[in-house]
C-alpha cells in the first residue's frame, strides 16, 4: 500500500462526489465531532443543520476542522481523504440562502420521509440553519496499491 498526495482534480472529485463530512469543534474546553451532509459550492462547504451544540460551540469559536473521505464506499484499505480547517458561519444572506437551499435539498434525494418531517417541524420552530465553512487550509491523501 502506498500513500500519495491528492491531485487538484482528485480533491475536486472528492468535494463534489462525497456527501458527508465530519466537523470538529473546539470551544469552552470541550471538543465535539459530528457528521453532516454537505455540498461544495463556490469554494465553500455548505450544510443544513439544527441549532444546538454545534452552533453554540461555533459561536464561541468559529474555527473548525473537517474531514471528507471515500471509506464508506471504498473500504478502509483503498481511500481518498481530505482534511482541512476553516471558519464555520451561519448563512443569513437571503440571496445566498436562495442559491444553496435547492442545491442541498437536491443533493439528498434519498432523504427518508421521517427526516423530511423532522426537518419541517424544526424549521417551523426556527431551529434549522444553513451553515458555511470557508476553508483556510486543505490537504488530501490517498491510499492505493503500490
PDB file of C-alpha atoms in Angstrom:
ATOM      1  CA  UNK A   1       0.000   0.000   0.000  1.00  0.00           C
ATOM      2  CA  UNK A   2       1.233   3.462  -0.851  1.00  0.00           C
ATOM      3  CA  UNK A   3       0.103   6.837   0.443  1.00  0.00           C
ATOM      4  CA  UNK A   4       0.124   9.694  -2.059  1.00  0.00           C
ATOM      5  CA  UNK A   5      -0.980  13.297  -2.113  1.00  0.00           C
ATOM      6  CA  UNK A   6      -4.272  14.005  -3.892  1.00  0.00           C
ATOM      7  CA  UNK A   7      -4.085  15.955  -7.130  1.00  0.00           C
ATOM      8  CA  UNK A   8      -6.268  19.068  -7.522  1.00  0.00           C
ATOM      9  CA  UNK A   9      -8.547  17.019  -9.812  1.00  0.00           C
ATOM     10  CA  UNK A  10      -8.892  14.342  -7.117  1.00  0.00           C
ATOM     11  CA  UNK A  11      -9.621  16.997  -4.481  1.00  0.00           C
ATOM     12  CA  UNK A  12     -12.370  18.444  -6.690  1.00  0.00           C
ATOM     13  CA  UNK A  13     -13.811  14.967  -7.357  1.00  0.00           C
ATOM     14  CA  UNK A  14     -13.865  14.237  -3.642  1.00  0.00           C
ATOM     15  CA  UNK A  15     -15.556  17.533  -2.778  1.00  0.00           C
ATOM     16  CA  UNK A  16     -18.216  17.145  -5.472  1.00  0.00           C
ATOM     17  CA  UNK A  17     -18.652  13.371  -5.223  1.00  0.00           C
ATOM     18  CA  UNK A  18     -18.971  12.780  -1.489  1.00  0.00           C
ATOM     19  CA  UNK A  19     -21.932  13.912   0.592  1.00  0.00           C
ATOM     20  CA  UNK A  20     -20.803  13.501   4.205  1.00  0.00           C
ATOM     21  CA  UNK A  21     -18.165  15.386   6.154  1.00  0.00           C
ATOM     22  CA  UNK A  22     -17.086  15.279   9.752  1.00  0.00           C
ATOM     23  CA  UNK A  23     -16.674  18.612  11.519  1.00  0.00           C
ATOM     24  CA  UNK A  24     -14.601  19.082  14.651  1.00  0.00           C
ATOM     25  CA  UNK A  25     -15.458  21.881  17.087  1.00  0.00           C
ATOM     26  CA  UNK A  26     -13.286  23.123  19.957  1.00  0.00           C
ATOM     27  CA  UNK A  27     -14.695  25.661  22.398  1.00  0.00           C
ATOM     28  CA  UNK A  28     -15.044  26.257  26.120  1.00  0.00           C
ATOM     29  CA  UNK A  29     -12.612  23.446  26.965  1.00  0.00           C
ATOM     30  CA  UNK A  30     -14.808  20.959  25.069  1.00  0.00           C
ATOM     31  CA  UNK A  31     -14.332  19.103  21.790  1.00  0.00           C
ATOM     32  CA  UNK A  32     -17.128  17.795  19.564  1.00  0.00           C
ATOM     33  CA  UNK A  33     -17.015  15.807  16.315  1.00  0.00           C
ATOM     34  CA  UNK A  34     -20.143  15.405  14.208  1.00  0.00           C
ATOM     35  CA  UNK A  35     -21.032  14.194  10.685  1.00  0.00           C
ATOM     36  CA  UNK A  36     -23.066  16.442   8.381  1.00  0.00           C
ATOM     37  CA  UNK A  37     -24.258  16.182   4.810  1.00  0.00           C
ATOM     38  CA  UNK A  38     -22.736  18.889   2.610  1.00  0.00           C
ATOM     39  CA  UNK A  39     -22.334  20.405  -0.807  1.00  0.00           C
ATOM     40  CA  UNK A  40     -19.242  22.103  -2.242  1.00  0.00           C
ATOM     41  CA  UNK A  41     -20.307  25.395  -3.830  1.00  0.00           C
ATOM     42  CA  UNK A  42     -18.210  28.361  -4.955  1.00  0.00           C
ATOM     43  CA  UNK A  43     -15.238  27.489  -2.758  1.00  0.00           C
ATOM     44  CA  UNK A  44     -17.145  26.698   0.426  1.00  0.00           C
ATOM     45  CA  UNK A  45     -18.729  23.742   2.180  1.00  0.00           C
ATOM     46  CA  UNK A  46     -22.443  24.236   2.899  1.00  0.00           C
ATOM     47  CA  UNK A  47     -24.716  22.218   5.164  1.00  0.00           C
ATOM     48  CA  UNK A  48     -28.170  22.367   6.676  1.00  0.00           C
ATOM     49  CA  UNK A  49     -28.387  21.546  10.376  1.00  0.00           C
ATOM     50  CA  UNK A  50     -30.257  22.422  13.539  1.00  0.00           C
ATOM     51  CA  UNK A  51     -29.373  24.852  16.287  1.00  0.00           C
ATOM     52  CA  UNK A  52     -27.775  23.229  19.282  1.00  0.00           C
ATOM     53  CA  UNK A  53     -24.358  22.135  20.471  1.00  0.00           C
ATOM     54  CA  UNK A  54     -22.659  22.739  17.071  1.00  0.00           C
ATOM     55  CA  UNK A  55     -23.940  26.278  16.696  1.00  0.00           C
ATOM     56  CA  UNK A  56     -23.264  27.156  20.349  1.00  0.00           C
ATOM     57  CA  UNK A  57     -19.681  25.935  20.085  1.00  0.00           C
ATOM     58  CA  UNK A  58     -19.162  27.676  16.726  1.00  0.00           C
ATOM     59  CA  UNK A  59     -20.443  30.931  18.216  1.00  0.00           C
ATOM     60  CA  UNK A  60     -17.750  30.628  20.898  1.00  0.00           C
ATOM     61  CA  UNK A  61     -15.038  29.561  18.427  1.00  0.00           C
ATOM     62  CA  UNK A  62     -15.863  29.540  14.689  1.00  0.00           C
ATOM     63  CA  UNK A  63     -12.553  27.873  13.766  1.00  0.00           C
ATOM     64  CA  UNK A  64     -13.323  24.239  12.906  1.00  0.00           C
ATOM     65  CA  UNK A  65     -11.625  21.259  11.355  1.00  0.00           C
ATOM     66  CA  UNK A  66     -13.269  18.989   8.792  1.00  0.00           C
ATOM     67  CA  UNK A  67     -12.642  15.682   7.084  1.00  0.00           C
ATOM     68  CA  UNK A  68     -14.172  14.074   3.994  1.00  0.00           C
ATOM     69  CA  UNK A  69     -13.300  10.613   2.709  1.00  0.00           C
ATOM     70  CA  UNK A  70     -14.399   7.783   0.453  1.00  0.00           C
ATOM     71  CA  UNK A  71     -14.066   4.966   3.004  1.00  0.00           C
ATOM     72  CA  UNK A  72     -17.827   4.356   3.226  1.00  0.00           C
ATOM     73  CA  UNK A  73     -17.752   3.413  -0.469  1.00  0.00           C
ATOM     74  CA  UNK A  74     -14.241   2.061  -0.913  1.00  0.00           C
ATOM     75  CA  UNK A  75     -13.450   0.479   2.446  1.00  0.00           C
ATOM     76  CA  UNK A  76     -10.627   1.033   4.885  1.00  0.00           C
ATOM     77  CA  UNK A  77      -7.747  -0.001   2.651  1.00  0.00           C
ATOM     78  CA  UNK A  78      -8.216   1.996  -0.553  1.00  0.00           C
ATOM     79  CA  UNK A  79      -9.467   5.514   0.093  1.00  0.00           C
ATOM     80  CA  UNK A  80      -9.173   9.205  -0.697  1.00  0.00           C
ATOM     81  CA  UNK A  81      -9.295  11.610   2.246  1.00  0.00           C
ATOM     82  CA  UNK A  82      -9.309  15.380   2.615  1.00  0.00           C
ATOM     83  CA  UNK A  83      -8.722  17.202   5.890  1.00  0.00           C
ATOM     84  CA  UNK A  84      -8.866  20.894   6.493  1.00  0.00           C
ATOM     85  CA  UNK A  85      -9.602  23.853   8.671  1.00  0.00           C
ATOM     86  CA  UNK A  86     -11.936  26.740   8.155  1.00  0.00           C
ATOM     87  CA  UNK A  87     -14.418  29.182   9.589  1.00  0.00           C
ATOM     88  CA  UNK A  88     -17.933  27.996  10.479  1.00  0.00           C
ATOM     89  CA  UNK A  89     -20.575  30.620   9.717  1.00  0.00           C
ATOM     90  CA  UNK A  90     -24.370  30.661   9.833  1.00  0.00           C
ATOM     91  CA  UNK A  91     -25.669  31.853   6.458  1.00  0.00           C
ATOM     92  CA  UNK A  92     -28.060  34.789   6.831  1.00  0.00           C
ATOM     93  CA  UNK A  93     -27.945  36.463   3.404  1.00  0.00           C
ATOM     94  CA  UNK A  94     -31.287  35.785   1.670  1.00  0.00           C
ATOM     95  CA  UNK A  95     -29.773  35.585  -1.840  1.00  0.00           C
ATOM     96  CA  UNK A  96     -27.167  33.090  -0.683  1.00  0.00           C
ATOM     97  CA  UNK A  97     -29.873  31.046   1.069  1.00  0.00           C
ATOM     98  CA  UNK A  98     -31.969  31.044  -2.113  1.00  0.00           C
ATOM     99  CA  UNK A  99     -28.976  29.716  -4.057  1.00  0.00           C
ATOM    100  CA  UNK A 100     -27.846  26.967  -1.671  1.00  0.00           C
ATOM    101  CA  UNK A 101     -31.146  25.674  -0.297  1.00  0.00           C
ATOM    102  CA  UNK A 102     -32.275  23.901  -3.501  1.00  0.00           C
ATOM    103  CA  UNK A 103     -28.733  22.618  -4.090  1.00  0.00           C
ATOM    104  CA  UNK A 104     -28.638  20.998  -0.656  1.00  0.00           C
ATOM    105  CA  UNK A 105     -32.124  19.525  -0.987  1.00  0.00           C
ATOM    106  CA  UNK A 106     -31.391  18.076  -4.443  1.00  0.00           C
ATOM    107  CA  UNK A 107     -28.116  16.571  -3.190  1.00  0.00           C
ATOM    108  CA  UNK A 108     -30.059  14.239  -0.890  1.00  0.00           C
ATOM    109  CA  UNK A 109     -32.945  12.789  -2.938  1.00  0.00           C
ATOM    110  CA  UNK A 110     -32.758   9.644  -0.798  1.00  0.00           C
ATOM    111  CA  UNK A 111     -33.624  11.514   2.429  1.00  0.00           C
ATOM    112  CA  UNK A 112     -36.252   9.373   4.187  1.00  0.00           C
ATOM    113  CA  UNK A 113     -39.731  10.790   4.742  1.00  0.00           C
ATOM    114  CA  UNK A 114     -39.284  10.784   8.539  1.00  0.00           C
ATOM    115  CA  UNK A 115     -36.254  13.064   8.142  1.00  0.00           C
ATOM    116  CA  UNK A 116     -38.207  15.446   5.885  1.00  0.00           C
ATOM    117  CA  UNK A 117     -40.959  15.582   8.502  1.00  0.00           C
ATOM    118  CA  UNK A 118     -38.479  16.144  11.325  1.00  0.00           C
ATOM    119  CA  UNK A 119     -36.740  18.985   9.472  1.00  0.00           C
ATOM    120  CA  UNK A 120     -40.061  20.589   8.531  1.00  0.00           C
ATOM    121  CA  UNK A 121     -41.077  20.607  12.191  1.00  0.00           C
ATOM    122  CA  UNK A 122     -37.717  22.005  13.305  1.00  0.00           C
ATOM    123  CA  UNK A 123     -37.836  24.621  10.549  1.00  0.00           C
ATOM    124  CA  UNK A 124     -41.218  25.807  11.844  1.00  0.00           C
ATOM    125  CA  UNK A 125     -39.624  26.101  15.294  1.00  0.00           C
ATOM    126  CA  UNK A 126     -36.771  28.204  13.873  1.00  0.00           C
ATOM    127  CA  UNK A 127     -34.141  25.583  14.729  1.00  0.00           C
ATOM    128  CA  UNK A 128     -32.904  24.879  11.172  1.00  0.00           C
ATOM    129  CA  UNK A 129     -29.915  26.856   9.939  1.00  0.00           C
ATOM    130  CA  UNK A 130     -27.774  26.793   6.844  1.00  0.00           C
ATOM    131  CA  UNK A 131     -24.062  26.961   7.520  1.00  0.00           C
ATOM    132  CA  UNK A 132     -20.926  27.564   5.519  1.00  0.00           C
ATOM    133  CA  UNK A 133     -17.340  26.590   6.120  1.00  0.00           C
ATOM    134  CA  UNK A 134     -14.826  28.647   4.212  1.00  0.00           C
ATOM    135  CA  UNK A 135     -11.685  26.507   4.108  1.00  0.00           C
ATOM    136  CA  UNK A 136      -8.450  28.208   5.119  1.00  0.00           C
ATOM    137  CA  UNK A 137      -6.364  25.056   4.637  1.00  0.00           C
ATOM    138  CA  UNK A 138      -6.956  21.686   2.965  1.00  0.00           C
ATOM    139  CA  UNK A 139      -4.708  18.694   2.422  1.00  0.00           C
ATOM    140  CA  UNK A 140      -5.566  15.394   0.817  1.00  0.00           C
ATOM    141  CA  UNK A 141      -4.080  11.915   0.679  1.00  0.00           C
ATOM    142  CA  UNK A 142      -4.998   8.601  -0.826  1.00  0.00           C
ATOM    143  CA  UNK A 143      -4.226   5.011  -0.047  1.00  0.00           C
ATOM    144  CA  UNK A 144      -3.852   2.691  -3.009  1.00  0.00           C
ATOM    145  CA  UNK A 145      -1.819  -0.335  -4.081  1.00  0.00           C
ATOM    146  CA  UNK A 146       1.878   0.376  -4.574  1.00  0.00           C
TER     147      UNK A 146
END
